[in-house]
Amino acid sequence: MAAKLRKGDTVMVLTGKDKGKTGEIASVDPKAGKAVVDGVNMAIRHTRQSQASQGGRIPKAMPIDLSNLAIVDTNGKASRVGFRMEDGKKVRYAKTTGDAI
């Protein structure tokens, strides 16, 4: 099945502690059904100091379930993703506006 959300898409969080926040997808794990979104679902990771990096408490984006994300359309609102054929190719589009993503 084709992926509705891909790396680089701007998405909005629908539920949870970060409800209403938007961000860009950094990575997607289709088998687990999760994605890492910049600035969303942040956790503090305690790291040891090394020659390469400074140690301390570093915020890190943790994976969030794909079902809790919706793509942001051209109007800035959350939208569902649909598929249609254009010139013999399968194209994703926002269902609220009908614009191709």
Coordinates of C-alpha atoms in Angstrom, one line a residue, residues 8 22 30 38 45 57 62-63 67 89-90 92-93 95:
G8 CA 9.6 15.9 4.5
T22 CA 3.0 21.2 13.6
P30 CA 6.4 1.9 8.1
D38 CA 10.8 17.7 14.5
R45 CA 18.3 12.1 26.9
R57 CA 20.7 16.8 29.0
M62 CA 10.8 10.5 19.9
P63 CA 8.6 8.5 17.5
S67 CA -2.5 7.5 13.3
K89 CA 0.7 8.2 -12.2
K90 CA -0.6 7.8 -8.7
R92 CA -1.3 12.1 -3.3
Y93 CA -3.7 15.0 -2.6
K95 CA -9.0 15.9 0.6

